[in-house]
């Protein structure tokens, strides 16, 4: 059985990283159009770097939680393929021992807004930092902003159409294309499961649901899959 997993901010919430759309979430505190669009960066690069420098500092202090570790265990011990796609820009999956396709980019990388070169981000970045490839002072975070194309889309497409089980964890299902993955996977024949603190706005698109904090629901689900007790095998 091939399992394709999509994670969102909810999987890192119990590590102390804020989600975007929960009450007091990041988009209640910041204007998305100012800090998460190419236009906002062109208008005020200092504000955008301040926002992502703070996210990078928070992520560096955070530790993976039981949900990240359980998913890494699933990848190690499940006999079939396990593919992990994340909308998160933190590195908590990697620090729990599992590589993920970061479709919305990564705080750990910098990118040249001019030539597109990518390199390892320093903790505190500035637009004045010169690009190591073209030397221009056009450094931006390697984050996929609204209006930009998410990464790994061709590979993700293949995985969605060959999945036996698609699982979305800790995501509100409000941002496309990720929000449409459940429909694509289901159309190709996959069973679908949502694991979230509460039913998301797109909960009705899933065959099955597990409700509760990811640090509890995900390890329980992984135990069931690995023991053969899950009906979604
Ligand atoms: P959201 O903040 O939109 O949704 C987080 C989801 O996690 C909500 O449905 C919460 O109910 C749920 N949640 C909160 N705490 C949880 C917990 N402890 N256990 C399980 N679930 C929990 O975050 P995303 O769906 O990841 O994009 O947001 C998608 C994208 O929108 C982000 O990647 C980001 C944002 O704008 C960009 O910045 C491009």
Tab-separated table of C-alpha atoms and ligand atoms in Angstrom:
chain	number	residue	atom	x	y	z
A	1	UNK	CA	0.000	0.000	0.000
A	2	UNK	CA	1.390	3.377	-1.045
A	3	UNK	CA	0.619	6.138	1.480
A	4	UNK	CA	0.849	9.795	0.421
A	5	UNK	CA	0.747	12.275	3.307
A	6	UNK	CA	0.198	16.032	3.169
A	7	UNK	CA	1.025	17.999	6.305
A	8	UNK	CA	0.212	21.594	7.263
A	9	UNK	CA	0.872	23.984	10.115
A	10	UNK	CA	-1.237	21.920	12.554
A	11	UNK	CA	1.424	19.194	12.683
A	12	UNK	CA	3.941	21.731	14.075
A	13	UNK	CA	1.482	23.586	16.338
A	14	UNK	CA	2.350	21.511	19.403
A	15	UNK	CA	6.037	22.236	18.779
A	16	UNK	CA	5.181	25.863	19.521
A	17	UNK	CA	5.011	27.139	15.939
A	18	UNK	CA	1.920	29.201	15.188
A	19	UNK	CA	-0.589	28.129	12.572
A	20	UNK	CA	-1.881	30.622	10.000
A	21	UNK	CA	-5.670	30.616	10.252
A	22	UNK	CA	-6.470	29.542	13.794
A	23	UNK	CA	-7.616	32.256	16.213
A	24	UNK	CA	-4.462	34.311	16.998
A	25	UNK	CA	-2.803	32.644	13.972
A	26	UNK	CA	-0.136	34.413	11.922
A	27	UNK	CA	-2.644	35.823	9.417
A	28	UNK	CA	-4.549	37.463	12.271
A	29	UNK	CA	-1.342	39.256	13.279
A	30	UNK	CA	0.190	40.048	9.881
A	31	UNK	CA	-1.170	41.210	6.552
A	32	UNK	CA	-0.587	38.303	4.178
A	33	UNK	CA	-0.307	40.626	1.154
A	34	UNK	CA	2.545	42.510	2.859
A	35	UNK	CA	4.689	39.579	3.993
A	36	UNK	CA	3.820	36.650	1.703
A	37	UNK	CA	3.641	38.033	-1.832
A	38	UNK	CA	6.322	39.095	-4.351
A	39	UNK	CA	4.643	42.519	-4.499
A	40	UNK	CA	4.934	42.923	-0.717
A	41	UNK	CA	8.644	42.015	-0.925
A	42	UNK	CA	9.221	44.555	-3.708
A	43	UNK	CA	7.499	47.241	-1.608
A	44	UNK	CA	9.142	46.507	1.734
A	45	UNK	CA	11.895	43.837	1.788
A	46	UNK	CA	12.898	44.750	5.350
A	47	UNK	CA	9.405	43.954	6.679
A	48	UNK	CA	9.338	40.635	4.806
A	49	UNK	CA	12.790	39.611	6.058
A	50	UNK	CA	11.840	40.601	9.622
A	51	UNK	CA	8.780	38.324	9.375
A	52	UNK	CA	10.716	35.308	8.048
A	53	UNK	CA	13.749	35.930	10.308
A	54	UNK	CA	11.337	35.651	13.248
A	55	UNK	CA	9.822	32.439	11.791
A	56	UNK	CA	13.344	31.017	11.296
A	57	UNK	CA	14.338	31.868	14.879
A	58	UNK	CA	11.146	30.234	16.231
A	59	UNK	CA	11.707	27.118	14.133
A	60	UNK	CA	15.334	26.851	15.295
A	61	UNK	CA	14.160	26.825	18.923
A	62	UNK	CA	11.330	24.336	18.323
A	63	UNK	CA	11.615	20.567	18.608
A	64	UNK	CA	9.765	17.946	16.560
A	65	UNK	CA	6.750	16.529	18.402
A	66	UNK	CA	5.268	13.045	18.629
A	67	UNK	CA	3.436	13.494	15.301
A	68	UNK	CA	6.658	14.214	13.378
A	69	UNK	CA	8.375	11.229	15.025
A	70	UNK	CA	5.431	8.909	14.338
A	71	UNK	CA	5.408	9.823	10.620
A	72	UNK	CA	9.161	9.177	10.433
A	73	UNK	CA	8.583	5.780	12.065
A	74	UNK	CA	5.848	5.011	9.530
A	75	UNK	CA	8.261	5.786	6.677
A	76	UNK	CA	10.899	3.483	8.213
A	77	UNK	CA	8.661	0.564	9.107
A	78	UNK	CA	5.797	0.468	6.594
A	79	UNK	CA	6.388	-2.176	3.929
A	80	UNK	CA	5.013	-0.008	1.086
A	81	UNK	CA	5.979	3.475	-0.087
A	82	UNK	CA	5.408	6.454	2.188
A	83	UNK	CA	5.609	9.863	0.489
A	84	UNK	CA	5.590	13.022	2.594
A	85	UNK	CA	4.530	16.355	1.124
A	86	UNK	CA	4.503	19.346	3.451
A	87	UNK	CA	3.228	22.896	3.168
A	88	UNK	CA	5.367	23.747	6.183
A	89	UNK	CA	8.549	25.758	5.802
A	90	UNK	CA	10.072	24.523	9.091
A	91	UNK	CA	12.474	21.556	9.171
A	92	UNK	CA	10.801	19.569	11.946
A	93	UNK	CA	10.051	16.549	9.722
A	94	UNK	CA	13.735	16.385	8.744
A	95	UNK	CA	14.853	16.766	12.359
A	96	UNK	CA	12.540	13.861	13.258
A	97	UNK	CA	14.358	11.810	10.614
A	98	UNK	CA	12.143	12.084	7.530
A	99	UNK	CA	12.665	13.961	4.271
A	100	UNK	CA	9.672	15.895	2.959
A	101	UNK	CA	8.834	17.628	-0.294
A	102	UNK	CA	8.543	21.243	0.836
A	103	UNK	CA	6.023	22.480	-1.711
A	104	UNK	CA	5.912	25.977	-0.146
A	105	UNK	CA	9.705	26.277	0.204
A	106	UNK	CA	11.924	26.209	3.286
A	107	UNK	CA	13.130	28.696	5.897
A	108	UNK	CA	16.520	26.991	5.745
A	109	UNK	CA	17.152	28.224	2.201
A	110	UNK	CA	17.812	31.630	0.640
A	111	UNK	CA	17.064	32.493	-2.967
A	112	UNK	CA	18.257	35.260	-5.294
A	113	UNK	CA	15.270	37.327	-6.443
A	114	UNK	CA	17.331	38.185	-9.532
A	115	UNK	CA	19.066	35.037	-10.889
A	116	UNK	CA	17.117	32.371	-8.926
A	117	UNK	CA	20.213	30.788	-7.296
A	118	UNK	CA	19.531	29.021	-3.986
A	119	UNK	CA	21.776	28.560	-0.963
A	120	UNK	CA	21.644	27.789	2.767
A	121	UNK	CA	19.995	30.631	4.695
A	122	UNK	CA	21.710	32.322	7.614
A	123	UNK	CA	19.551	32.810	10.707
A	124	UNK	CA	19.115	36.529	10.059
A	125	UNK	CA	18.824	37.388	6.380
A	126	UNK	CA	18.714	40.756	4.635
A	127	UNK	CA	17.875	41.765	1.076
A	128	UNK	CA	21.291	43.485	0.996
A	129	UNK	CA	23.116	40.122	1.375
A	130	UNK	CA	24.887	39.499	-1.957
A	131	UNK	CA	23.914	36.449	-4.021
A	132	UNK	CA	26.844	33.965	-4.027
A	133	UNK	CA	26.249	33.335	-7.754
A	134	UNK	CA	25.527	36.737	-9.347
A	135	UNK	CA	26.655	39.020	-6.456
A	136	UNK	CA	23.532	41.164	-6.686
A	137	UNK	CA	21.981	42.258	-3.376
A	138	UNK	CA	18.643	40.558	-4.029
A	139	UNK	CA	18.393	37.939	-1.290
A	140	UNK	CA	14.933	36.662	-0.406
A	141	UNK	CA	13.700	33.673	1.588
A	142	UNK	CA	13.159	30.548	-0.531
A	143	UNK	CA	9.471	30.571	0.347
A	144	UNK	CA	6.701	30.113	-2.203
A	145	UNK	CA	4.572	33.211	-1.863
A	146	UNK	CA	0.978	33.733	-2.955
A	147	UNK	CA	0.916	34.140	-6.721
A	148	UNK	CA	4.014	31.905	-7.159
A	149	UNK	CA	4.159	28.294	-8.356
A	150	UNK	CA	4.566	25.663	-5.583
A	151	UNK	CA	7.525	23.323	-5.901
A	152	UNK	CA	7.568	19.592	-6.811
A	153	UNK	CA	4.175	19.785	-8.563
A	154	UNK	CA	5.062	17.270	-11.322
A	155	UNK	CA	6.313	14.691	-8.809
A	156	UNK	CA	3.370	15.316	-6.506
A	157	UNK	CA	0.942	14.753	-9.371
A	158	UNK	CA	2.462	11.330	-10.028
A	159	UNK	CA	2.318	10.385	-6.351
A	160	UNK	CA	-1.330	11.466	-6.009
A	161	UNK	CA	-2.403	9.370	-8.966
A	162	UNK	CA	-0.586	6.270	-7.668
A	163	UNK	CA	-1.558	6.537	-3.990
A	164	UNK	CA	-3.602	3.840	-2.260
A	165	UNK	CA	-4.178	6.079	0.735
A	166	UNK	CA	-4.018	9.878	0.908
A	167	UNK	CA	-3.811	11.439	4.374
A	168	UNK	CA	-4.010	15.188	5.134
A	169	UNK	CA	-2.754	16.182	8.581
A	170	UNK	CA	-3.117	19.571	10.291
A	171	UNK	CA	-4.146	21.617	7.285
A	172	UNK	CA	-7.204	23.833	6.884
A	173	UNK	CA	-7.631	22.969	3.205
A	174	UNK	CA	-7.936	26.617	2.232
A	175	UNK	CA	-4.856	27.037	0.051
A	176	UNK	CA	-4.646	25.585	-3.465
A	177	UNK	CA	-3.238	23.550	-5.069
A	178	UNK	CA	-2.693	21.535	-1.840
A	179	UNK	CA	-6.379	21.784	-0.913
A	180	UNK	CA	-7.252	19.971	-4.145
A	181	UNK	CA	-4.945	16.978	-3.575
A	182	UNK	CA	-7.690	14.994	-1.807
A	183	UNK	CA	-9.933	15.215	-4.873
A	184	UNK	CA	-7.121	14.239	-7.238
A	185	UNK	CA	-6.103	11.248	-5.119
A	186	UNK	CA	-9.707	10.097	-4.645
A	187	UNK	CA	-10.408	10.394	-8.376
A	188	UNK	CA	-7.434	8.106	-9.016
A	189	UNK	CA	-8.838	5.544	-6.570
A	190	UNK	CA	-7.127	6.316	-3.257
A	191	UNK	CA	-8.877	6.059	0.099
A	192	UNK	CA	-8.690	9.398	1.917
A	193	UNK	CA	-8.265	10.324	5.583
A	194	UNK	CA	-8.211	13.689	7.330
A	195	UNK	CA	-6.416	14.023	10.689
A	196	UNK	CA	-7.039	17.449	12.217
A	197	UNK	CA	-7.831	19.209	15.470
A	198	UNK	CA	-11.333	19.827	14.159
A	199	UNK	CA	-13.102	18.998	10.899
A	200	UNK	CA	-11.631	21.350	8.274
A	201	UNK	CA	-13.701	23.279	5.736
A	202	UNK	CA	-13.073	20.466	3.237
A	203	UNK	CA	-13.690	17.600	5.690
A	204	UNK	CA	-16.608	16.345	3.595
A	205	UNK	CA	-14.230	15.453	0.749
A	206	UNK	CA	-12.508	12.762	2.846
A	207	UNK	CA	-13.719	9.169	3.378
A	208	UNK	CA	-12.633	9.149	7.003
A	209	UNK	CA	-11.637	11.465	9.851
A	210	UNK	CA	-9.563	11.437	13.018
A	211	UNK	CA	-10.183	14.444	15.236
A	212	UNK	CA	-7.785	15.653	17.948
A	213	UNK	CA	-4.285	17.032	18.520
A	214	UNK	CA	-1.756	15.647	16.049
A	215	UNK	CA	0.643	14.554	18.815
A	216	UNK	CA	-2.014	12.038	19.911
A	217	UNK	CA	-3.973	11.185	16.776
A	218	UNK	CA	-1.009	10.656	14.455
A	219	UNK	CA	0.959	8.192	16.661
A	220	UNK	CA	-2.288	6.257	17.266
A	221	UNK	CA	-3.035	6.068	13.542
A	222	UNK	CA	0.567	5.058	12.734
A	223	UNK	CA	0.401	2.280	15.356
A	224	UNK	CA	-2.790	1.013	13.710
A	225	UNK	CA	-1.292	1.044	10.209
A	226	UNK	CA	1.898	-0.718	11.308
A	227	UNK	CA	0.019	-3.331	13.328
A	228	UNK	CA	-2.367	-4.008	10.454
A	229	UNK	CA	-5.355	-2.851	12.525
A	230	UNK	CA	-6.260	0.085	10.276
A	231	UNK	CA	-9.126	-0.499	7.876
A	232	UNK	CA	-7.336	1.909	5.525
A	233	UNK	CA	-4.603	-0.534	4.587
B	1	LIG	P1	-3.718	26.734	8.591
B	1	LIG	O1	-3.318	27.638	9.699
B	1	LIG	O2	-4.559	27.292	7.503
B	1	LIG	O3	-4.483	25.453	9.175
B	1	LIG	C1	-3.953	24.734	10.250
B	1	LIG	C2	-4.915	23.590	10.554
B	1	LIG	O4	-4.312	22.809	11.594
B	1	LIG	C3	-6.300	24.033	11.043
B	1	LIG	O5	-7.304	23.302	10.351
B	1	LIG	C4	-6.291	23.677	12.533
B	1	LIG	O6	-7.562	23.263	13.026
B	1	LIG	C5	-5.311	22.517	12.565
B	1	LIG	N1	-4.607	22.361	13.848
B	1	LIG	C6	-4.230	23.304	14.750
B	1	LIG	N2	-3.584	22.759	15.783
B	1	LIG	C7	-3.551	21.420	15.568
B	1	LIG	C8	-3.039	20.301	16.292
B	1	LIG	N3	-2.419	20.439	17.454
B	1	LIG	N4	-3.198	19.073	15.749
B	1	LIG	C9	-3.833	18.903	14.562
B	1	LIG	N5	-4.337	19.912	13.841
B	1	LIG	C10	-4.203	21.165	14.326
B	1	LIG	O7	-2.352	26.116	8.015
B	1	LIG	P2	-2.106	25.364	6.615
B	1	LIG	O8	-3.298	24.614	6.193
B	1	LIG	O9	-0.812	24.656	6.747
B	1	LIG	O10	1.344	29.224	2.850
B	1	LIG	O11	-1.899	26.615	5.668
B	1	LIG	C11	-1.594	26.378	4.321
B	1	LIG	C12	-0.718	27.486	3.797
B	1	LIG	O12	-1.340	28.753	4.052
B	1	LIG	C13	0.625	27.611	4.463
B	1	LIG	O13	1.592	26.753	3.926
B	1	LIG	C14	0.985	29.041	4.226
B	1	LIG	C15	-0.341	29.664	4.568
B	1	LIG	O14	-0.619	30.900	4.026
B	1	LIG	C16	2.182	30.201	2.490
B	1	LIG	O15	2.669	31.005	3.280
B	1	LIG	C17	2.452	30.245	1.020
